[in-house]
Short mmCIF file of C-alpha atoms in Angstrom, two decimals:
data_model
loop_
_atom_site.label_atom_id
_atom_site.label_comp_id
_atom_site.label_asym_id
_atom_site.label_seq_id
_atom_site.Cartn_x
_atom_site.Cartn_y
_atom_site.Cartn_z
CA HIS A 1 46.18 -3.59 -31.68
CA THR A 2 44.89 -3.14 -28.14
CA MET A 3 42.97 -0.02 -29.12
CA LYS A 4 41.44 -1.76 -32.14
CA GLY A 5 40.39 -4.65 -29.90
CA VAL A 6 38.69 -2.29 -27.47
CA VAL A 7 36.90 -0.50 -30.29
CA SER A 8 35.82 -3.82 -31.78
CA TYR A 9 34.54 -5.01 -28.40
CA PHE A 10 32.43 -1.90 -27.86
CA ALA A 11 31.12 -2.12 -31.42
CA LYS A 12 29.97 -5.70 -30.78
CA MET A 13 28.35 -4.70 -27.49
CA GLU A 14 26.56 -1.84 -29.22
CA ALA A 15 25.28 -4.23 -31.89
CA ILE A 16 24.02 -6.65 -29.22
CA MET A 17 22.26 -3.88 -27.30
CA GLN A 18 20.71 -2.60 -30.50
CA TYR A 19 19.32 -6.08 -31.21
CA LEU A 20 17.98 -6.37 -27.65
CA ARG A 21 16.13 -3.07 -28.07
CA ASP A 22 14.27 -4.43 -31.10
CA PHE A 23 10.78 -5.83 -30.64
CA ASN A 24 10.76 -9.59 -31.28
CA ILE A 25 10.00 -12.82 -29.44
CA VAL A 26 13.54 -13.06 -28.00
CA THR A 27 13.53 -9.54 -26.56
CA VAL A 28 9.95 -9.88 -25.31
CA THR A 29 10.93 -13.03 -23.42
CA LEU A 30 14.08 -11.40 -22.04
CA ARG A 31 12.21 -8.34 -20.79
CA LEU A 32 9.57 -10.43 -19.01
CA VAL A 33 12.20 -12.67 -17.41
CA LEU A 34 14.15 -9.65 -16.20
CA ALA A 35 10.95 -8.08 -14.87
CA PHE A 36 10.30 -11.30 -12.95
CA LEU A 37 13.83 -11.27 -11.48
CA PHE A 38 14.10 -7.55 -10.72
CA GLY A 39 10.65 -7.39 -9.14
CA GLY A 40 11.44 -10.46 -7.05
CA ILE A 41 14.75 -9.00 -5.85
CA ILE A 42 13.07 -5.84 -4.55
CA GLY A 43 10.16 -7.80 -3.08
CA MET A 44 12.38 -10.22 -1.14
CA ASP A 45 13.18 -7.64 1.54
CA ARG A 46 9.49 -6.80 2.00
CA GLU A 47 8.71 -10.55 2.15
CA ARG A 48 11.26 -11.15 4.93
CA LYS A 49 9.78 -8.33 7.00
CA GLY A 50 6.23 -9.57 6.57
CA ARG A 51 4.97 -6.47 4.78
CA PRO A 52 1.53 -6.44 3.09
CA ALA A 53 3.11 -6.51 -0.39
CA GLY A 54 5.80 -9.17 -0.61
CA MET A 55 7.83 -10.82 -3.34
CA ARG A 56 4.91 -12.12 -5.41
CA THR A 57 3.20 -8.72 -5.42
CA HIS A 58 6.35 -6.95 -6.58
CA ILE A 59 6.92 -9.56 -9.29
CA LEU A 60 3.38 -9.16 -10.60
CA VAL A 61 3.63 -5.36 -10.57
CA CYS A 62 6.91 -5.41 -12.49
CA LEU A 63 5.62 -8.02 -14.97
CA GLY A 64 2.37 -6.13 -15.50
CA ALA A 65 4.11 -2.80 -16.04
CA SER A 66 6.53 -4.39 -18.51
CA MET A 67 3.74 -6.14 -20.39
CA THR A 68 1.70 -2.93 -20.53
CA THR A 69 4.61 -1.05 -22.08
CA MET A 70 5.26 -3.78 -24.65
CA SER A 71 1.57 -3.90 -25.51
CA GLY A 72 1.80 -0.23 -26.46
CA PHE A 73 4.75 -0.95 -28.74
CA PHE A 74 2.93 -3.96 -30.25
CA VAL A 75 -0.14 -1.88 -31.09
CA VAL A 76 1.93 0.82 -32.79
CA HIS A 77 4.76 -1.08 -34.48
CA THR A 78 3.12 -4.44 -35.27
CA LEU A 79 -0.52 -3.55 -35.82
CA GLY A 80 0.36 -0.19 -37.34
CA ILE A 81 -2.16 1.80 -35.32
CA GLU A 82 -1.20 5.44 -35.03
CA SER A 83 -0.91 6.21 -31.33
CA ASP A 84 1.59 7.04 -28.60
CA PRO A 85 3.21 3.69 -27.66
CA LEU A 86 3.73 4.87 -24.06
CA ARG A 87 0.18 6.13 -23.61
CA ILE A 88 -1.00 2.91 -21.93
CA SER A 89 2.06 2.54 -19.69
CA ALA A 90 1.71 6.16 -18.55
CA GLN A 91 -1.45 5.10 -16.71
CA VAL A 92 0.56 2.56 -14.70
CA ILE A 93 2.35 5.32 -12.78
CA SER A 94 -0.91 6.82 -11.55
CA GLY A 95 -2.80 3.53 -11.30
CA ILE A 96 -0.19 1.87 -9.09
CA GLY A 97 -1.05 4.45 -6.43
CA PHE A 98 -4.26 2.57 -5.65
CA LEU A 99 -2.27 -0.57 -4.86
CA GLY A 100 0.23 1.43 -2.83
CA VAL A 101 -2.52 2.94 -0.68
CA GLY A 102 -3.60 -0.56 0.30
CA THR A 103 -0.17 -1.25 1.84
CA ILE A 104 -0.22 1.86 4.07
CA LEU A 105 -1.50 1.10 7.55
CA ILE A 106 -2.29 3.56 10.32
CA THR A 107 -1.52 2.05 13.71
CA GLY A 108 -2.74 4.09 16.63
CA ARG A 109 -3.43 7.76 15.95
CA MET A 110 -0.03 9.00 14.90
CA HIS A 111 1.90 6.05 13.45
CA VAL A 112 1.92 5.33 9.74
CA LYS A 113 3.46 2.14 8.32
CA GLY A 114 3.82 0.85 4.78
CA LEU A 115 5.15 3.97 3.05
CA THR A 116 8.38 2.21 2.07
CA THR A 117 6.42 -0.71 0.63
CA ALA A 118 4.15 1.65 -1.33
CA ALA A 119 7.17 3.55 -2.67
CA GLY A 120 8.80 0.22 -3.56
CA LEU A 121 5.76 -0.84 -5.56
CA TRP A 122 5.77 2.45 -7.46
CA THR A 123 9.49 2.09 -8.20
CA THR A 124 9.00 -1.54 -9.24
CA ALA A 125 6.34 -0.43 -11.71
CA SER A 126 8.79 2.13 -13.12
CA ILE A 127 11.40 -0.59 -13.52
CA GLY A 128 8.87 -2.73 -15.38
CA ILE A 129 8.06 0.15 -17.73
CA ALA A 130 11.78 0.67 -18.38
CA LEU A 131 12.24 -3.03 -19.17
CA GLY A 132 9.21 -3.04 -21.44
CA ALA A 133 10.77 -0.16 -23.39
CA GLY A 134 14.13 -1.96 -23.61
CA PHE A 135 15.93 0.42 -21.24
CA TYR A 136 17.90 -2.42 -19.62
CA GLU A 137 20.70 -0.31 -18.16
CA GLY A 138 18.34 2.04 -16.33
CA ALA A 139 16.22 -0.83 -15.02
CA LEU A 140 19.27 -2.68 -13.68
CA LEU A 141 20.75 0.40 -12.03
CA CYS A 142 17.39 1.37 -10.50
CA THR A 143 16.97 -2.17 -9.11
CA VAL A 144 20.42 -2.12 -7.50
CA LEU A 145 19.86 1.32 -5.96
CA SER A 146 16.37 0.34 -4.77
CA VAL A 147 17.73 -2.72 -2.97
CA ILE A 148 20.42 -0.55 -1.36
CA ALA A 149 17.82 2.01 -0.25
CA ILE A 150 15.37 -0.57 1.12
CA SER A 151 17.72 -3.10 2.70
CA VAL A 152 21.27 -1.83 3.14
CA LEU A 153 20.40 1.71 4.29
CA TYR A 154 17.85 0.29 6.74
CA ARG A 155 20.58 -1.74 8.42
CA LEU A 156 22.92 1.25 8.35
CA GLU A 157 20.31 3.42 10.08
CA ASN A 158 19.95 0.87 12.85
CA LEU A 159 23.72 0.49 13.17
CA LEU A 160 24.28 4.22 13.52
CA GLY A 161 21.30 4.61 15.81
CA SER A 162 19.85 7.37 13.66
CA LYS A 163 16.33 6.21 14.41
CA THR A 164 15.47 7.08 18.00
CA ALA A 165 12.70 5.08 19.63
CA VAL A 166 9.34 6.86 19.68
CA ILE A 167 6.29 5.86 21.72
CA GLU A 168 2.73 7.14 21.97
CA VAL A 169 1.82 8.46 25.41
CA TYR A 170 -1.26 9.74 27.19
CA ILE A 171 -0.71 12.41 29.83
CA GLU A 172 -3.50 13.52 32.15
CA ILE A 173 -3.31 17.00 33.66
CA LYS A 174 -4.89 17.65 37.06
CA ASP A 175 -6.13 21.16 36.26
CA VAL A 176 -7.39 22.33 32.88
CA ASP A 177 -6.06 25.81 33.64
CA GLN A 178 -2.51 24.40 33.69
CA THR A 179 -2.76 23.02 30.15
CA ASN A 180 -0.71 25.70 28.40
CA HIS A 181 1.94 25.60 31.11
CA VAL A 182 2.32 21.81 30.84
CA VAL A 183 2.33 21.89 27.03
CA ASN A 184 5.14 24.46 27.03
CA LEU A 185 7.06 22.43 29.59
CA LEU A 186 6.72 19.16 27.67
CA SER A 187 7.83 20.88 24.46
CA THR A 188 11.31 21.51 25.87
CA GLU A 189 14.28 19.30 24.98
CA GLU A 190 14.29 17.90 28.51
CA TYR A 191 11.03 15.95 28.08
CA LYS A 192 11.22 15.35 24.29
CA VAL A 193 7.43 15.27 23.81
CA TYR A 194 6.04 16.50 20.47
CA LYS A 195 3.01 16.31 18.16
CA MET A 196 0.64 16.90 21.06
CA GLN A 197 -3.14 16.77 20.86
CA ILE A 198 -5.53 17.86 23.61
CA THR A 199 -8.18 15.22 24.42
CA PRO A 200 -10.93 14.71 27.03
CA SER A 201 -9.90 13.25 30.37
CA ARG A 202 -9.77 9.44 30.48
CA SER A 203 -10.21 9.36 34.25
CA GLY A 204 -13.58 11.08 34.00
CA LEU A 205 -12.69 13.76 36.55
CA ALA A 206 -14.40 17.02 35.69
CA ASN A 207 -11.45 19.42 35.91
CA ASN A 208 -8.88 17.09 34.33
CA ILE A 209 -7.77 17.14 30.69
CA GLY A 210 -5.63 14.80 28.62
CA ILE A 211 -2.80 15.12 26.13
CA GLU A 212 -1.98 12.49 23.50
CA ALA A 213 1.52 12.88 22.15
CA LEU A 214 4.65 11.23 20.82
CA LEU A 215 7.57 10.80 23.20
CA ARG A 216 11.10 10.46 21.86
CA LEU A 217 13.39 8.28 23.98
CA ASP A 218 17.11 8.63 24.46
CA LYS A 219 19.26 5.64 23.48
CA ASN A 220 19.80 4.54 27.10
CA GLU A 221 16.38 5.58 28.41
CA SER A 222 13.62 3.05 29.01
CA LYS A 223 9.93 3.70 28.48
CA ALA A 224 9.24 3.36 32.21
CA GLU A 225 11.90 5.92 33.08
CA ALA A 226 10.55 8.43 30.55
CA LEU A 227 6.96 8.02 31.76
CA GLU A 228 8.04 8.28 35.40
CA LYS A 229 9.84 11.53 34.64
CA ILE A 230 6.67 13.06 33.17
CA SER A 231 4.44 11.64 35.90
CA SER A 232 6.61 13.32 38.54
CA LEU A 233 5.50 16.77 37.36
CA PRO A 234 3.19 18.30 40.00
CA GLU A 235 0.60 19.27 37.34
CA VAL A 236 0.41 15.72 35.92
CA ALA A 237 -1.95 13.12 37.40
CA PHE A 238 -0.42 10.21 35.46
CA ALA A 239 1.28 9.31 32.19
CA LEU A 240 1.06 6.01 30.35
CA GLU A 241 1.94 4.45 27.01
CA THR A 242 -0.94 3.96 24.58
CA VAL A 243 -1.26 1.25 21.96
#
């Protein structure tokens, strides 16, 4: 009897899911409501952190992607026009890139912010497409994993200290002939300077030359201590943090 009950339960669930995959006013409403909720859930983390694309943006992206997908199904199945029902929604994946680019900010010369938000928008659009096609299970699982990736893993990274502090620095060398020597010295593990770029001297002295670079700090090392360490080199005139 237990086995029959289990089989009967799964048969009922299969019948319900089959109904929800049909295209009618009930399923259209359900898909849009879920797109509203799933997009909002992913956008909440971006909203709390003050990112360019927050909860409302993610909701609109998910709703729009879902509606685009359903419009394709409506044209084919209701109006009877011979076409690929996913042809319109396929453009969402490429088109969402323009919105994602608007969330990416370049601060300074070597820092890029907004990539996670842009990736979140792209994923949110994919979730909307899945909902519009009636792929509820995939949309739900993708939403859960996206929230874990954006929010939970971010906290875990901070807890484990996997993200070491990085600052932009400007280093001025007293003698242009010592440039290669100083670059090789700064590239060692002791000074933890990388992504260097040679620039004109900021002091204006004729024989001086500058280096703009990223400096990786140890967990217990302050910015002042790191800059003092580099400034103490005999070939270095001064080192300072840039904004």
